[in-house]
Tab-separated table of C-alpha atoms in Angstrom:
chain	number	residue	atom	x	y	z
A	1	MET	CA	40.223	19.429	127.797
A	2	ALA	CA	43.493	19.265	125.616
A	3	SER	CA	43.156	15.655	125.480
A	4	ARG	CA	39.592	15.184	125.810
A	5	TYR	CA	39.655	16.538	122.114
A	6	SER	CA	43.010	14.006	121.414
A	7	LEU	CA	41.151	10.947	122.425
A	8	ALA	CA	37.937	11.367	120.078
A	9	PHE	CA	40.603	13.079	117.255
A	10	ALA	CA	42.568	9.150	117.929
A	11	VAL	CA	39.324	7.369	118.052
A	12	LEU	CA	37.214	9.118	115.098
A	13	GLY	CA	41.231	8.656	112.997
A	14	ALA	CA	41.402	4.866	114.206
A	15	VAL	CA	37.485	4.045	112.905
A	16	LEU	CA	38.229	6.304	109.891
A	17	MET	CA	41.313	4.477	108.967
A	18	ALA	CA	39.437	0.848	109.720
A	19	ALA	CA	36.852	1.723	107.328
A	20	CYS	CA	39.406	2.942	104.370
A	21	GLN	CA	41.076	-0.266	104.895
A	22	TRP	CA	37.545	-1.588	102.834
A	23	PHE	CA	37.910	1.290	100.876
A	24	ILE	CA	41.415	0.707	99.637
A	25	TYR	CA	41.331	-3.127	99.178
A	26	VAL	CA	37.658	-3.126	98.306
A	27	TYR	CA	35.554	-0.247	97.102
A	28	ALA	CA	38.290	0.898	94.931
A	29	PRO	CA	39.522	-0.819	91.953
A	30	VAL	CA	42.566	-1.821	91.161
A	31	GLU	CA	44.851	0.460	88.978
A	32	ALA	CA	45.375	-1.393	84.896
A	33	VAL	CA	49.051	-0.548	85.205
A	34	MET	CA	50.766	-0.284	88.437
A	35	GLY	CA	48.468	-2.951	89.188
A	36	LEU	CA	48.518	-3.073	93.701
A	37	VAL	CA	51.027	-0.790	93.981
A	38	GLN	CA	49.059	2.427	93.439
A	39	LYS	CA	47.396	1.358	96.956
A	40	ILE	CA	50.139	2.794	98.329
A	41	PHE	CA	49.137	6.111	97.210
A	42	TYR	CA	46.119	6.044	99.894
A	43	VAL	CA	48.785	7.112	102.161
A	44	HIS	CA	51.068	8.616	99.795
A	45	LEU	CA	48.551	11.723	99.899
A	46	PRO	CA	47.125	11.670	103.324
A	47	LEU	CA	51.017	11.718	104.900
A	48	SER	CA	52.729	13.721	102.593
A	49	TRP	CA	49.364	16.838	102.501
A	50	TRP	CA	49.006	16.727	106.684
A	51	GLY	CA	53.146	16.864	106.615
A	52	LEU	CA	52.783	20.529	104.615
A	53	ILE	CA	49.931	21.107	106.878
A	54	SER	CA	52.033	20.970	109.887
A	55	PHE	CA	54.298	23.342	108.607
A	56	PHE	CA	51.899	25.812	107.591
A	57	VAL	CA	51.245	25.725	111.570
A	58	ILE	CA	54.907	26.345	112.064
A	59	PHE	CA	54.367	29.122	110.156
A	60	VAL	CA	51.059	30.827	111.166
A	61	TYR	CA	52.263	30.008	115.270
A	62	SER	CA	55.686	31.336	114.402
A	63	LEU	CA	54.363	34.848	113.682
A	64	ALA	CA	51.882	34.901	116.121
A	65	TYR	CA	54.427	33.777	119.085
A	66	LEU	CA	56.850	36.593	117.578
A	67	LYS	CA	54.009	38.757	118.132
A	68	THR	CA	52.572	37.903	121.274
A	69	ARG	CA	55.627	35.698	122.821
A	70	ASN	CA	53.323	33.198	124.236
A	71	PRO	CA	54.914	30.618	125.112
A	72	ALA	CA	51.595	27.608	124.731
A	73	HIS	CA	52.452	29.296	120.439
A	74	ASP	CA	56.129	27.339	120.879
A	75	ARG	CA	54.610	24.421	122.409
A	76	VAL	CA	52.221	24.420	118.858
A	77	CYS	CA	55.201	24.781	116.867
A	78	THR	CA	57.511	22.046	118.051
A	79	ALA	CA	54.588	19.337	118.186
A	80	ALA	CA	53.918	20.434	114.552
A	81	ALA	CA	57.781	20.318	113.766
A	82	GLU	CA	57.713	16.472	115.470
A	83	VAL	CA	54.884	15.574	113.952
A	84	GLY	CA	55.579	17.414	109.965
A	85	VAL	CA	58.886	15.505	110.366
A	86	LEU	CA	57.598	12.149	111.137
A	87	LEU	CA	54.476	12.646	108.085
A	88	ALA	CA	57.687	13.552	105.563
A	89	THR	CA	59.584	11.135	106.514
A	90	LEU	CA	57.046	8.663	105.940
A	91	ALA	CA	56.052	9.987	102.738
A	92	LEU	CA	59.636	9.896	101.448
A	93	VAL	CA	59.441	6.227	101.845
A	94	THR	CA	56.324	5.814	100.434
A	95	GLY	CA	57.585	7.920	97.296
A	96	SER	CA	60.586	6.105	96.592
A	97	LEU	CA	58.447	2.601	96.869
A	98	TRP	CA	56.069	4.482	94.203
A	99	ALA	CA	58.973	5.596	92.302
A	100	ARG	CA	60.991	2.108	91.936
A	101	HIS	CA	57.712	0.417	91.066
A	102	SER	CA	56.602	2.742	88.688
A	103	TRP	CA	59.551	4.965	87.027
A	104	GLY	CA	62.372	2.406	87.623
A	105	VAL	CA	64.854	4.371	90.409
A	106	TRP	CA	64.315	5.083	93.791
A	107	TRP	CA	64.278	8.542	93.119
A	108	THR	CA	63.553	10.748	90.882
A	109	TRP	CA	63.726	14.390	90.693
A	110	ASP	CA	59.851	15.458	90.797
A	111	PRO	CA	59.385	18.770	92.166
A	112	ARG	CA	56.873	17.591	94.361
A	113	LEU	CA	59.078	14.540	95.881
A	114	THR	CA	62.276	17.111	95.664
A	115	THR	CA	60.575	19.950	97.896
A	116	THR	CA	59.239	17.354	100.103
A	117	LEU	CA	63.035	16.230	101.226
A	118	ILE	CA	63.736	19.414	100.650
A	119	MET	CA	61.612	20.578	103.715
A	120	TRP	CA	62.777	17.925	105.737
A	121	PHE	CA	66.119	18.680	105.666
A	122	VAL	CA	64.779	22.350	106.408
A	123	TYR	CA	62.156	21.087	109.563
A	124	ALA	CA	64.392	18.194	110.602
A	125	GLY	CA	67.456	20.832	110.993
A	126	TYR	CA	64.944	23.458	113.065
A	127	LEU	CA	63.941	19.712	115.079
A	128	VAL	CA	68.012	20.085	116.046
A	129	LEU	CA	67.355	23.677	115.959
A	130	ARG	CA	64.893	23.245	119.507
A	131	GLY	CA	67.555	20.432	121.130
A	132	MET	CA	69.709	23.330	121.636
A	133	ASP	CA	70.439	24.203	125.865
A	134	LEU	CA	68.784	27.955	125.054
A	135	PRO	CA	66.454	30.070	127.058
A	136	ALA	CA	63.430	29.061	126.665
A	137	SER	CA	62.532	32.500	124.954
A	138	ARG	CA	66.005	32.623	122.857
A	139	LYS	CA	65.275	29.207	121.753
A	140	GLY	CA	61.533	30.664	120.945
A	141	VAL	CA	62.425	33.437	119.185
A	142	VAL	CA	64.911	31.629	117.381
A	143	CYS	CA	63.509	28.759	116.050
A	144	ALA	CA	60.237	31.388	115.583
A	145	VAL	CA	62.210	33.281	113.312
A	146	VAL	CA	63.591	29.949	111.146
A	147	GLY	CA	60.210	28.546	110.859
A	148	VAL	CA	59.184	31.835	109.302
A	149	ALA	CA	62.004	31.736	107.106
A	150	ALA	CA	61.351	28.208	105.739
A	151	PHE	CA	57.849	27.967	104.924
A	152	ILE	CA	57.810	31.452	103.022
A	153	ASP	CA	60.788	29.438	100.995
A	154	VAL	CA	58.373	27.073	99.995
A	155	PRO	CA	57.312	28.165	96.871
A	156	LEU	CA	60.360	29.198	95.585
A	157	VAL	CA	62.022	25.567	96.267
A	158	PHE	CA	58.808	24.127	94.274
A	159	LEU	CA	59.609	26.901	91.863
A	160	SER	CA	63.225	25.906	91.186
A	161	ALA	CA	63.044	21.662	91.684
A	162	ARG	CA	59.842	21.943	88.628
A	163	LEU	CA	62.740	24.132	86.357
A	164	TRP	CA	65.170	22.295	86.878
A	165	ARG	CA	63.924	18.944	86.024
A	166	SER	CA	62.634	20.181	82.810
A	167	VAL	CA	65.719	20.296	81.355
A	168	HIS	CA	65.462	16.360	82.621
A	169	PRO	CA	62.465	15.308	80.705
A	170	ALA	CA	63.237	12.289	79.549
A	171	VAL	CA	61.734	10.358	81.967
A	172	PHE	CA	58.496	10.635	83.182
A	173	ALA	CA	55.608	12.155	81.994
A	174	ALA	CA	53.373	15.035	84.666
A	175	LYS	CA	50.287	12.367	86.363
A	176	GLY	CA	47.309	13.136	84.669
A	177	GLY	CA	44.202	14.533	86.545
A	178	GLY	CA	40.907	12.997	86.895
A	179	LEU	CA	40.740	10.197	89.551
A	180	ASP	CA	38.373	7.514	89.007
A	181	PRO	CA	35.071	8.857	91.184
A	182	ALA	CA	35.627	5.161	93.632
A	183	MET	CA	39.565	5.905	93.895
A	184	LEU	CA	38.761	10.215	94.591
A	185	THR	CA	36.399	8.917	96.816
A	186	THR	CA	38.648	6.512	99.004
A	187	VAL	CA	41.324	9.492	98.951
A	188	LEU	CA	39.147	11.679	100.422
A	189	LEU	CA	38.091	8.840	103.146
A	190	CYS	CA	42.223	8.750	103.478
A	191	VAL	CA	43.294	12.711	104.253
A	192	ALA	CA	40.554	13.352	106.919
A	193	SER	CA	41.398	10.163	108.302
A	194	PHE	CA	44.719	11.018	108.765
A	195	GLY	CA	43.979	14.107	109.656
A	196	PHE	CA	41.860	13.425	112.965
A	197	ILE	CA	44.998	10.820	113.626
A	198	TRP	CA	47.934	14.229	112.674
A	199	ALA	CA	45.239	16.091	115.200
A	200	ALA	CA	44.853	13.577	118.119
A	201	LEU	CA	49.288	13.246	117.228
A	202	LEU	CA	49.471	16.972	117.918
A	203	LEU	CA	47.391	18.037	120.736
A	204	THR	CA	48.869	14.727	122.185
A	205	ARG	CA	52.244	15.873	121.837
A	206	ILE	CA	51.220	19.838	122.948
A	207	GLY	CA	50.329	18.251	126.559
A	208	GLN	CA	53.433	16.912	126.732
A	209	LEU	CA	54.763	19.780	125.966
A	210	ALA	CA	52.705	21.787	128.324
A	211	GLN	CA	53.254	19.101	131.305
A	212	GLN	CA	57.388	19.089	131.267
A	213	GLU	CA	57.404	22.513	131.132
A	214	ARG	CA	54.751	22.617	134.473
A	215	LEU	CA	57.006	19.622	135.680
A	216	GLU	CA	60.334	21.690	135.085
A	217	ALA	CA	58.815	25.259	136.813
A	218	LEU	CA	58.236	22.894	139.539
A	219	LEU	CA	61.948	21.722	139.811
A	220	ARG	CA	63.083	25.214	139.707
A	221	ILE	CA	60.968	25.988	142.495
A	222	ASP	CA	62.255	23.456	144.434
A	223	ASP	CA	65.866	24.042	143.909
B	1	MET	CA	70.306	53.174	108.639
B	2	VAL	CA	72.540	53.282	105.467
B	3	ALA	CA	75.003	55.373	106.500
B	4	ALA	CA	75.577	52.984	109.695
B	5	SER	CA	75.738	49.724	107.840
B	6	TRP	CA	78.632	51.554	105.372
B	7	HIS	CA	80.398	52.022	108.493
B	8	ILE	CA	79.707	48.753	110.244
B	9	ALA	CA	80.215	46.847	106.884
B	10	ALA	CA	83.234	48.903	106.536
B	11	LYS	CA	85.079	47.870	110.035
B	12	ASP	CA	84.040	44.887	109.388
B	13	LEU	CA	86.161	44.646	106.706
B	14	ARG	CA	88.764	45.981	107.643
B	15	LEU	CA	88.604	43.785	110.722
B	16	CYS	CA	88.646	40.696	108.251
B	17	LEU	CA	91.128	41.749	105.637
B	18	VAL	CA	93.491	43.114	107.495
B	19	ARG	CA	94.017	40.533	109.872
B	20	GLY	CA	93.087	37.778	107.579
B	21	GLY	CA	92.928	35.161	109.184
B	22	GLY	CA	88.920	34.438	109.129
B	23	LEU	CA	89.051	34.592	105.164
B	24	VAL	CA	92.200	32.884	104.613
B	25	GLN	CA	90.345	29.875	106.620
B	26	ALA	CA	86.978	30.279	104.140
B	27	LEU	CA	89.339	30.226	101.529
B	28	LEU	CA	91.875	27.314	101.718
B	29	LEU	CA	88.214	25.288	102.775
B	30	GLY	CA	86.575	26.320	99.517
B	31	LEU	CA	89.697	25.670	97.437
B	32	LEU	CA	90.111	22.178	99.136
B	33	LEU	CA	86.524	21.244	98.115
B	34	LEU	CA	87.663	22.094	94.505
B	35	PHE	CA	90.645	20.169	94.504
B	36	VAL	CA	89.439	16.964	96.882
B	37	PHE	CA	86.345	16.989	93.946
B	38	SER	CA	88.572	17.127	90.983
B	39	LEU	CA	89.858	14.155	92.122
B	40	SER	CA	86.918	12.739	91.336
B	41	GLN	CA	87.675	12.364	86.795
B	42	GLN	CA	90.691	10.037	85.608
B	43	VAL	CA	93.406	11.289	84.461
B	44	GLY	CA	92.270	12.994	80.752
B	45	GLU	CA	89.008	13.589	81.694
B	46	THR	CA	87.339	16.500	81.531
B	47	MET	CA	84.471	17.338	84.444
B	48	SER	CA	80.534	17.907	83.348
B	49	ALA	CA	80.228	21.780	83.428
B	50	GLN	CA	77.213	21.775	85.349
B	51	GLY	CA	79.309	19.324	87.614
B	52	ALA	CA	81.831	22.109	87.637
B	53	ALA	CA	79.681	25.061	88.356
B	54	ALA	CA	78.269	22.466	91.866
B	55	ILE	CA	81.230	21.762	93.054
B	56	PHE	CA	82.012	25.785	93.110
B	57	TRP	CA	78.832	26.760	94.208
B	58	LEU	CA	79.174	24.424	97.266
B	59	SER	CA	83.076	25.679	97.428
B	60	SER	CA	81.150	28.911	97.903
B	61	ALA	CA	77.985	27.922	99.906
B	62	PHE	CA	80.838	26.578	103.243
B	63	CYS	CA	82.931	29.282	102.449
B	64	GLN	CA	79.909	31.975	103.301
B	65	VAL	CA	79.009	29.862	106.255
B	66	LEU	CA	82.758	30.627	107.955
B	67	VAL	CA	82.603	33.724	106.381
B	68	PHE	CA	79.719	34.652	108.412
B	69	ASN	CA	79.918	32.834	111.381
B	70	MET	CA	83.244	35.189	111.870
B	71	LEU	CA	81.685	38.245	110.827
B	72	TYR	CA	78.849	37.718	113.519
B	73	SER	CA	82.307	35.909	116.240
B	74	LEU	CA	83.865	39.608	115.722
B	75	GLU	CA	81.296	41.259	118.124
B	76	GLU	CA	80.622	37.801	120.388
B	77	VAL	CA	84.805	37.276	121.313
B	78	ASN	CA	85.212	40.682	122.238
B	79	ALA	CA	81.214	40.767	124.495
B	80	SER	CA	80.378	44.146	122.583
B	81	ARG	CA	77.217	42.829	120.697
B	82	LEU	CA	75.349	45.449	123.113
B	83	GLY	CA	77.593	47.730	121.536
B	84	LEU	CA	75.827	47.253	118.410
B	85	LEU	CA	73.233	47.711	119.869
B	86	LEU	CA	73.256	50.685	121.436
B	87	MET	CA	74.114	51.921	118.907
B	88	PRO	CA	72.017	54.929	117.406
B	89	ALA	CA	70.559	53.192	113.970
B	90	PRO	CA	67.697	50.378	113.750
B	91	VAL	CA	69.580	47.051	114.183
B	92	GLN	CA	68.477	45.993	110.913
B	93	ALA	CA	71.992	48.421	110.308
B	94	VAL	CA	73.629	45.805	112.236
B	95	TRP	CA	72.018	43.217	109.186
B	96	LEU	CA	72.625	44.983	106.231
B	97	GLY	CA	76.495	45.811	107.099
B	98	LYS	CA	77.770	42.288	108.340
B	99	GLY	CA	75.639	41.251	104.762
B	100	LEU	CA	77.611	43.714	102.568
B	101	ALA	CA	80.852	42.962	104.333
B	102	GLY	CA	79.685	39.108	103.938
B	103	LEU	CA	78.507	40.482	100.173
B	104	VAL	CA	82.569	42.009	99.787
B	105	LEU	CA	84.016	39.216	101.222
B	106	LEU	CA	81.942	36.211	99.630
B	107	LEU	CA	82.335	37.514	95.880
B	108	LEU	CA	86.852	38.159	97.088
B	109	ALA	CA	86.588	34.112	97.675
B	110	GLN	CA	84.791	33.322	94.575
B	111	LEU	CA	87.713	35.581	92.554
B	112	ILE	CA	89.882	32.895	93.576
B	113	PHE	CA	87.596	29.939	93.455
B	114	LEU	CA	86.915	30.682	89.356
B	115	PRO	CA	90.033	30.528	87.911
B	116	ALA	CA	90.848	27.493	90.344
B	117	SER	CA	87.319	25.549	88.762
B	118	VAL	CA	88.456	26.367	85.520
B	119	VAL	CA	91.905	24.870	86.114
B	120	PHE	CA	90.954	21.588	88.903
B	121	LEU	CA	88.065	20.856	86.995
B	122	GLY	CA	88.910	21.594	83.094
B	123	GLN	CA	86.582	23.515	82.582
B	124	HIS	CA	86.785	27.141	80.048
B	125	ILE	CA	84.556	30.040	80.257
B	126	GLY	CA	82.231	30.156	77.063
B	127	ALA	CA	79.848	33.058	75.337
B	128	ALA	CA	77.087	32.776	78.420
B	129	TRP	CA	79.476	34.728	80.682
B	130	PRO	CA	77.981	37.674	81.134
B	131	GLN	CA	74.782	36.440	82.075
B	132	ALA	CA	76.688	35.114	84.053
B	133	LEU	CA	78.636	37.136	86.063
B	134	LEU	CA	75.019	38.949	86.647
B	135	MET	CA	73.278	35.476	88.227
B	136	LEU	CA	77.083	35.437	90.302
B	137	PHE	CA	75.844	38.355	91.621
B	138	LEU	CA	72.248	37.673	92.246
B	139	VAL	CA	73.099	34.506	94.291
B	140	ASP	CA	75.824	36.455	96.362
B	141	VAL	CA	73.503	38.927	97.274
B	142	GLY	CA	70.399	35.879	98.442
B	143	MET	CA	73.593	34.850	100.066
B	144	ALA	CA	74.481	37.871	101.756
B	145	ALA	CA	70.543	38.642	102.634
B	146	LEU	CA	70.202	34.892	104.331
B	147	GLY	CA	73.187	34.745	105.551
B	148	SER	CA	73.560	36.943	107.424
B	149	LEU	CA	69.736	36.972	108.958
B	150	LEU	CA	70.649	33.748	110.366
B	151	GLY	CA	74.337	34.057	111.186
B	152	ALA	CA	73.471	35.786	114.480
B	153	LEU	CA	71.148	32.858	115.549
B	154	SER	CA	73.596	30.327	115.881
B	155	GLN	CA	76.203	33.115	117.747
B	156	GLY	CA	77.635	31.377	121.501
B	157	GLN	CA	76.828	27.845	120.168
B	158	ALA	CA	78.978	25.268	119.942
B	159	ALA	CA	79.711	23.633	116.517
B	160	ARG	CA	77.857	27.296	115.275
B	161	GLU	CA	79.893	26.269	112.254
B	162	SER	CA	77.855	22.817	111.409
B	163	LEU	CA	74.368	24.407	113.115
B	164	LEU	CA	74.453	27.137	110.966
B	165	SER	CA	74.673	24.869	107.776
B	166	ILE	CA	72.698	22.161	108.553
B	167	VAL	CA	70.190	25.180	109.069
B	168	LEU	CA	71.491	27.711	106.039
B	169	PHE	CA	72.480	24.934	103.702
B	170	PRO	CA	68.845	24.217	102.456
B	171	LEU	CA	67.230	27.341	102.012
B	172	LEU	CA	69.538	27.723	99.820
B	173	VAL	CA	68.085	25.307	96.900
B	174	PRO	CA	66.517	27.485	94.639
B	175	LEU	CA	69.535	29.472	94.882
B	176	LEU	CA	71.959	27.403	94.325
B	177	LEU	CA	70.438	25.576	91.615
B	178	ALA	CA	69.964	28.925	89.934
B	179	GLY	CA	73.391	29.119	89.974
B	180	ILE	CA	74.116	26.064	89.120
B	181	ARG	CA	72.341	25.850	86.177
B	182	VAL	CA	73.067	29.405	85.189
B	183	GLY	CA	77.116	28.389	85.927
B	184	SER	CA	77.121	25.432	83.409
B	185	ALA	CA	75.879	27.591	81.164
B	186	ALA	CA	79.114	29.364	81.383
B	187	PHE	CA	80.988	26.639	81.133
B	188	ALA	CA	79.414	26.076	77.841
B	189	ALA	CA	77.073	23.956	78.433
B	190	ALA	CA	73.524	24.327	76.841
B	191	MET	CA	71.347	25.595	78.637
B	192	PRO	CA	67.721	25.241	76.893
B	193	GLU	CA	65.410	26.878	78.856
B	194	GLY	CA	67.390	30.152	79.701
B	195	ALA	CA	68.615	31.937	82.125
B	196	ALA	CA	65.404	34.560	82.409
B	197	SER	CA	63.493	32.204	84.035
B	198	TRP	CA	66.478	31.423	86.911
B	199	MET	CA	67.036	34.896	87.061
B	200	GLY	CA	63.396	35.121	88.489
B	201	ILE	CA	64.363	32.673	90.920
B	202	ALA	CA	66.694	34.425	92.321
B	203	ALA	CA	65.526	37.898	91.939
B	204	ALA	CA	62.626	36.711	93.754
B	205	PHE	CA	64.823	34.857	96.750
B	206	ASP	CA	66.696	38.041	97.057
B	207	ALA	CA	63.461	40.173	97.454
B	208	LEU	CA	61.784	37.727	99.701
B	209	PHE	CA	64.918	37.488	102.010
B	210	CYS	CA	66.104	40.605	101.694
B	211	GLY	CA	62.679	41.846	103.575
B	212	ALA	CA	62.634	39.151	105.493
B	213	GLY	CA	66.158	39.986	107.021
B	214	ILE	CA	64.553	43.519	107.743
B	215	VAL	CA	61.661	42.681	109.237
B	216	LEU	CA	63.089	39.527	111.997
B	217	PHE	CA	66.554	40.019	112.468
B	218	SER	CA	65.293	42.572	115.067
B	219	PHE	CA	64.619	39.331	117.132
B	220	ILE	CA	67.071	37.642	116.430
B	221	TYR	CA	69.709	40.081	117.238
B	222	ALA	CA	69.215	41.642	121.207
B	223	GLY	CA	70.803	41.649	124.447
B	224	ASP	CA	69.650	38.190	125.968
B	225	ASP	CA	71.817	35.331	125.292
């Protein structure tokens, strides 16, 4: 069932992403100051959003695991952490490319970029924890606790990064709101297409983890 | 629960301070870090107040990792964790007791790190020291709350210090930023945004992770391995 859904999401995501290329390069206007490089935005924003949503999924399913001890919830956390770290990595790379072109540096103390980086560190550590040689139930509990602690830290990381930045104002003015309607449509389509791909990746990985657990259980029976 | 926590903290402090080995290791590591970073200056050059405060908190953070690993390994090496769990008190008393002991040990270590920062990094204490002292306490409370919660999870693991560091340090970022910013003001740097907002962040962190410690600790500290 899950694999059927993941296939459907993958197909939808692929079709929508192909359509997004037309929206990005033909429909959306070229930004006056940054030129073509601004097109990174259409990839960067969805990557960041879905990365953060992955971390929220870990938080929700960690709480669920602590309450129910259902291994299926633990598998969702594992899959979401892997997908989230992947998306956050790509968001950091695209953000860095953006910063280089727009501000002349590869890295800057922007609250959003910094929060993404700190979250990347937290969840990369979470994946290291996942790789530990521990009994499955103990590992699930330990990771669930870290998953909850990590997500409740997010607002404080963001606030402290923003406050810290206020003492280095030299560099960058805050981005103005109010996107061009064509740009807004394009970015929303991109968010949707990445959402389908995110769901396909997540479901595929959850399915793989379930299969792996089944195989390991069968091997234990054989022994 | 509070009485049981005091007993655990007193027991841990006696074990650590009488033997001394664990705290000496943490102190030496912190001092070594301060000394090594002092080499980044040319002769006669003075480090920026913010740089000095960052190094002070880095030393404290590494010290904290060693302190909490030491505190939790007291039971692990003697295979007496079950003894603590069978104590007629909520398991959160262990979290609170270890946190209190860790807080005391961290403050003791910082009694050494602070003058060492002044000496090695060429700083002097400015007029903002009272609020920096309050901030130091707030940051240490947060570090102890989170350290006590996560210190339990790495027990029994190979390379537990590095494991605890990679999980703990990113989560500590808001606290460390607050400590560095107000600490640099104590080392006579200007702080146009004022200390109140940073203290708010540190207090929020303390409240959040004290709550998380009380709720989540019982999941981590159990009889299984």
